[in-house]
Amino acid sequence: MPRDHRPVKSIRVLLAEDQGMMRGALALLLGMEADIEVVAQVGRGDEIVERALLARPDVALLDIELPGRSGLDAAAELRDEVPDCRVLILTTFGRPGYLRRAMEAGAAGFLVKDGPVEELAEAVRKVLRGETVIDPALAAAALGAGPNPLTARERDALSAAVDGATIADIAARLHLSESTVRNYLSSAIGKTGTRNRMEAARAARRQGWL
């Protein structure tokens, strides 16, 4: 439907996706819905809150793995800074740990990208009505997976170790002592059943714990 024939009150959507082609395609497809208007697009996680404060979307459609900042971290800040904006996570990575973290961050929905656009558009409408929308298969997997065993500090230490940083680098980055960092990493290695911090970081990422 042409934009000049849209309803007076369209659903205003912010779209955060780092792949330009995917972002453009989603914006085009959602924009074809009579009651949806994409009012902002960003390619980085650290741009989400700033743009949301300017555009005042009704729904923020966020990927998780974004440069600068994860969509999950941005979702938590949106809950505080733009409380009227509902968050819908749309990701390639349907990991149970991601779903749990998304719900903890205040997201109203979680979908994977292989669904039809009609399903996505309806999910946007549902979360705006106050409903929660979760991919059924992922919800079942999350129930069976159990909670994230890592503490916030253990997650921080593992995240800082992903790029092969040394203990000293991690300590400086997190403003902790080297012995404290070693303790966090040792605990995380034990909880993930791995042999070293790099294996632990990979295992935690596969589960969606980081």
CSV table of C-alpha atoms in Angstrom, one decimal:
chain,number,residue,atom,x,y,z
A,1,MET,CA,0.0,0.0,0.0
A,2,PRO,CA,1.4,3.4,-0.9
A,3,ARG,CA,2.6,5.4,2.1
A,4,ASP,CA,0.1,8.2,1.5
A,5,HIS,CA,-2.6,5.6,2.1
A,6,ARG,CA,-1.2,4.3,5.4
A,7,PRO,CA,-3.3,4.4,8.5
A,8,VAL,CA,-3.0,7.6,10.6
A,9,LYS,CA,-1.3,5.6,13.3
A,10,SER,CA,1.4,3.3,11.8
A,11,ILE,CA,3.6,1.1,14.0
A,12,ARG,CA,7.0,2.8,14.1
A,13,VAL,CA,9.9,0.3,13.9
A,14,LEU,CA,13.6,0.7,14.5
A,15,LEU,CA,15.7,-1.9,12.7
A,16,ALA,CA,19.2,-3.0,13.9
A,17,GLU,CA,21.0,-5.4,11.6
A,18,ASP,CA,24.7,-5.2,10.7
A,19,GLN,CA,24.4,-6.8,7.2
A,20,GLY,CA,23.4,-4.0,4.9
A,21,MET,CA,21.6,-6.2,2.4
A,22,MET,CA,19.6,-8.0,5.0
A,23,ARG,CA,18.8,-4.7,6.7
A,24,GLY,CA,17.6,-3.2,3.5
A,25,ALA,CA,15.5,-6.2,2.6
A,26,LEU,CA,13.8,-6.3,6.0
A,27,ALA,CA,13.1,-2.6,5.8
A,28,LEU,CA,11.6,-2.9,2.4
A,29,LEU,CA,9.4,-5.9,3.3
A,30,LEU,CA,8.2,-4.5,6.5
A,31,GLY,CA,7.5,-1.2,4.8
A,32,MET,CA,5.1,-2.9,2.5
A,33,GLU,CA,2.8,-3.7,5.4
A,34,ALA,CA,0.0,-1.1,5.5
A,35,ASP,CA,0.4,-0.5,9.3
A,36,ILE,CA,4.2,-0.6,9.7
A,37,GLU,CA,6.7,2.1,9.1
A,38,VAL,CA,10.5,1.6,9.5
A,39,VAL,CA,11.5,5.0,11.0
A,40,ALA,CA,15.2,4.2,11.8
A,41,GLN,CA,17.9,1.7,10.7
A,42,VAL,CA,21.2,1.1,12.3
A,43,GLY,CA,24.1,-1.2,11.6
A,44,ARG,CA,25.8,-1.1,15.0
A,45,GLY,CA,24.7,-2.0,18.5
A,46,ASP,CA,26.1,1.1,20.1
A,47,GLU,CA,23.8,3.3,17.9
A,48,ILE,CA,20.6,1.7,18.9
A,49,VAL,CA,19.6,3.7,22.0
A,50,GLU,CA,20.7,7.0,20.6
A,51,ARG,CA,18.6,6.5,17.5
A,52,ALA,CA,15.7,5.2,19.5
A,53,LEU,CA,15.7,8.4,21.7
A,54,LEU,CA,15.5,10.4,18.5
A,55,ALA,CA,13.0,8.3,16.4
A,56,ARG,CA,10.8,7.1,19.3
A,57,PRO,CA,9.9,3.8,17.8
A,58,ASP,CA,7.1,1.6,19.1
A,59,VAL,CA,9.0,-1.5,18.4
A,60,ALA,CA,12.8,-2.1,18.1
A,61,LEU,CA,13.7,-5.1,16.0
A,62,LEU,CA,17.2,-6.1,17.1
A,63,ASP,CA,19.8,-8.6,15.9
A,64,ILE,CA,22.0,-10.0,18.7
A,65,GLU,CA,25.6,-10.1,17.4
A,66,LEU,CA,26.2,-6.5,16.3
A,67,PRO,CA,29.5,-4.5,16.2
A,68,GLY,CA,30.0,-2.1,19.0
A,69,ARG,CA,27.5,-3.6,21.4
A,70,SER,CA,25.2,-6.7,21.5
A,71,GLY,CA,21.5,-6.3,20.8
A,72,LEU,CA,20.9,-7.9,24.2
A,73,ASP,CA,22.8,-5.2,26.0
A,74,ALA,CA,21.0,-2.5,24.0
A,75,ALA,CA,17.7,-4.1,24.8
A,76,ALA,CA,18.4,-3.8,28.6
A,77,GLU,CA,19.2,-0.1,28.2
A,78,LEU,CA,16.2,0.5,26.0
A,79,ARG,CA,14.0,-0.8,28.8
A,80,ASP,CA,15.2,2.0,31.0
A,81,GLU,CA,15.7,4.8,28.4
A,82,VAL,CA,12.8,4.3,26.1
A,83,PRO,CA,10.3,2.3,28.2
A,84,ASP,CA,7.4,2.7,25.7
A,85,CYS,CA,9.5,0.8,23.0
A,86,ARG,CA,8.9,-2.9,22.9
A,87,VAL,CA,11.9,-5.1,21.9
A,88,LEU,CA,11.7,-8.0,19.4
A,89,ILE,CA,14.9,-10.0,18.9
A,90,LEU,CA,15.5,-11.4,15.4
A,91,THR,CA,18.6,-13.5,15.1
A,92,THR,CA,20.3,-16.2,13.1
A,93,PHE,CA,21.5,-17.8,16.3
A,94,GLY,CA,18.6,-19.6,18.0
A,95,ARG,CA,20.5,-20.5,21.2
A,96,PRO,CA,18.6,-21.2,24.5
A,97,GLY,CA,21.0,-19.0,26.4
A,98,TYR,CA,20.3,-16.1,24.2
A,99,LEU,CA,16.6,-16.5,24.7
A,100,ARG,CA,17.0,-16.5,28.5
A,101,ARG,CA,19.2,-13.4,28.4
A,102,ALA,CA,16.8,-11.6,26.0
A,103,MET,CA,13.9,-12.2,28.4
A,104,GLU,CA,16.0,-11.0,31.3
A,105,ALA,CA,16.8,-7.9,29.3
A,106,GLY,CA,13.1,-7.2,28.9
A,107,ALA,CA,12.6,-8.3,25.3
A,108,ALA,CA,9.0,-9.0,24.4
A,109,GLY,CA,9.8,-11.5,21.6
A,110,PHE,CA,12.5,-13.7,20.1
A,111,LEU,CA,12.4,-15.1,16.6
A,112,VAL,CA,15.0,-16.7,14.2
A,113,LYS,CA,15.5,-15.3,10.8
A,114,ASP,CA,14.4,-18.3,8.7
A,115,GLY,CA,10.7,-17.5,9.2
A,116,PRO,CA,8.4,-15.8,6.7
A,117,VAL,CA,8.1,-12.0,6.7
A,118,GLU,CA,4.4,-12.3,7.3
A,119,GLU,CA,5.2,-14.0,10.6
A,120,LEU,CA,7.6,-11.2,11.5
A,121,ALA,CA,5.1,-8.5,10.7
A,122,GLU,CA,2.5,-10.2,12.9
A,123,ALA,CA,5.0,-10.6,15.7
A,124,VAL,CA,5.6,-6.8,15.6
A,125,ARG,CA,1.9,-6.3,16.0
A,126,LYS,CA,1.6,-8.8,18.8
A,127,VAL,CA,4.4,-7.4,20.9
A,128,LEU,CA,3.0,-3.9,20.5
A,129,ARG,CA,-0.3,-5.3,21.9
A,130,GLY,CA,1.5,-6.5,24.9
A,131,GLU,CA,1.9,-10.1,23.9
A,132,THR,CA,5.1,-12.2,24.1
A,133,VAL,CA,6.2,-13.9,21.0
A,134,ILE,CA,8.8,-16.7,21.1
A,135,ASP,CA,9.9,-19.3,18.5
A,136,PRO,CA,8.2,-22.5,19.9
A,137,ALA,CA,11.2,-24.8,19.1
A,138,LEU,CA,13.6,-22.5,20.8
A,139,ALA,CA,11.3,-22.1,23.9
A,140,ALA,CA,11.3,-25.9,24.3
A,141,ALA,CA,15.0,-26.0,24.0
A,142,ALA,CA,15.5,-23.3,26.5
A,143,LEU,CA,13.4,-25.1,29.1
A,144,GLY,CA,15.6,-28.2,28.7
A,145,ALA,CA,18.9,-26.3,28.7
A,146,GLY,CA,18.6,-24.9,32.3
A,147,PRO,CA,19.9,-21.5,33.4
A,148,ASN,CA,23.2,-19.9,32.6
A,149,PRO,CA,25.7,-21.2,35.2
A,150,LEU,CA,28.2,-18.3,34.7
A,151,THR,CA,28.2,-15.3,36.9
A,152,ALA,CA,28.3,-11.8,35.4
A,153,ARG,CA,32.0,-11.4,36.2
A,154,GLU,CA,32.8,-14.9,34.7
A,155,ARG,CA,31.0,-13.8,31.5
A,156,ASP,CA,32.9,-10.6,31.4
A,157,ALA,CA,36.3,-12.4,31.8
A,158,LEU,CA,35.4,-15.0,29.1
A,159,SER,CA,34.2,-12.3,26.7
A,160,ALA,CA,37.5,-10.4,27.2
A,161,ALA,CA,39.4,-13.6,26.5
A,162,VAL,CA,37.7,-14.4,23.2
A,163,ASP,CA,40.2,-12.5,21.1
A,164,GLY,CA,43.2,-14.3,22.8
A,165,ALA,CA,43.9,-11.5,25.3
A,166,THR,CA,46.4,-12.2,28.0
A,167,ILE,CA,45.5,-12.3,31.7
A,168,ALA,CA,47.2,-8.9,32.1
A,169,ASP,CA,45.2,-7.5,29.2
A,170,ILE,CA,41.9,-8.9,30.6
A,171,ALA,CA,42.7,-7.5,34.1
A,172,ALA,CA,43.4,-4.0,32.7
A,173,ARG,CA,40.3,-4.1,30.6
A,174,LEU,CA,38.0,-5.1,33.5
A,175,HIS,CA,39.9,-3.1,36.1
A,176,LEU,CA,40.6,-6.2,38.2
A,177,SER,CA,43.7,-7.8,39.6
A,178,GLU,CA,45.3,-10.6,37.6
A,179,SER,CA,44.7,-13.1,40.4
A,180,THR,CA,40.9,-12.3,40.4
A,181,VAL,CA,40.8,-12.7,36.6
A,182,ARG,CA,42.5,-16.1,36.9
A,183,ASN,CA,39.9,-17.1,39.5
A,184,TYR,CA,37.0,-16.1,37.3
A,185,LEU,CA,38.4,-17.9,34.3
A,186,SER,CA,39.2,-21.0,36.3
A,187,SER,CA,35.7,-21.1,37.6
A,188,ALA,CA,34.2,-20.6,34.1
A,189,ILE,CA,36.4,-23.4,32.7
A,190,GLY,CA,35.2,-25.7,35.4
A,191,LYS,CA,31.5,-24.9,34.7
A,192,THR,CA,31.8,-25.3,31.0
A,193,GLY,CA,33.8,-28.6,31.3
A,194,THR,CA,36.6,-27.4,29.1
A,195,ARG,CA,40.4,-27.3,29.3
A,196,ASN,CA,41.3,-23.7,28.9
A,197,ARG,CA,39.8,-20.2,28.6
A,198,MET,CA,39.6,-20.2,24.8
A,199,GLU,CA,37.6,-23.5,24.8
A,200,ALA,CA,35.5,-22.2,27.6
A,201,ALA,CA,34.7,-19.0,25.7
A,202,ARG,CA,33.7,-21.0,22.6
A,203,ALA,CA,31.5,-23.3,24.6
A,204,ALA,CA,29.8,-20.5,26.3
A,205,ARG,CA,29.1,-18.7,23.0
A,206,ARG,CA,27.6,-21.9,21.5
A,207,GLN,CA,25.2,-22.0,24.4
A,208,GLY,CA,24.4,-18.3,24.1
A,209,TRP,CA,25.8,-17.5,27.6
A,210,LEU,CA,28.0,-14.7,26.3
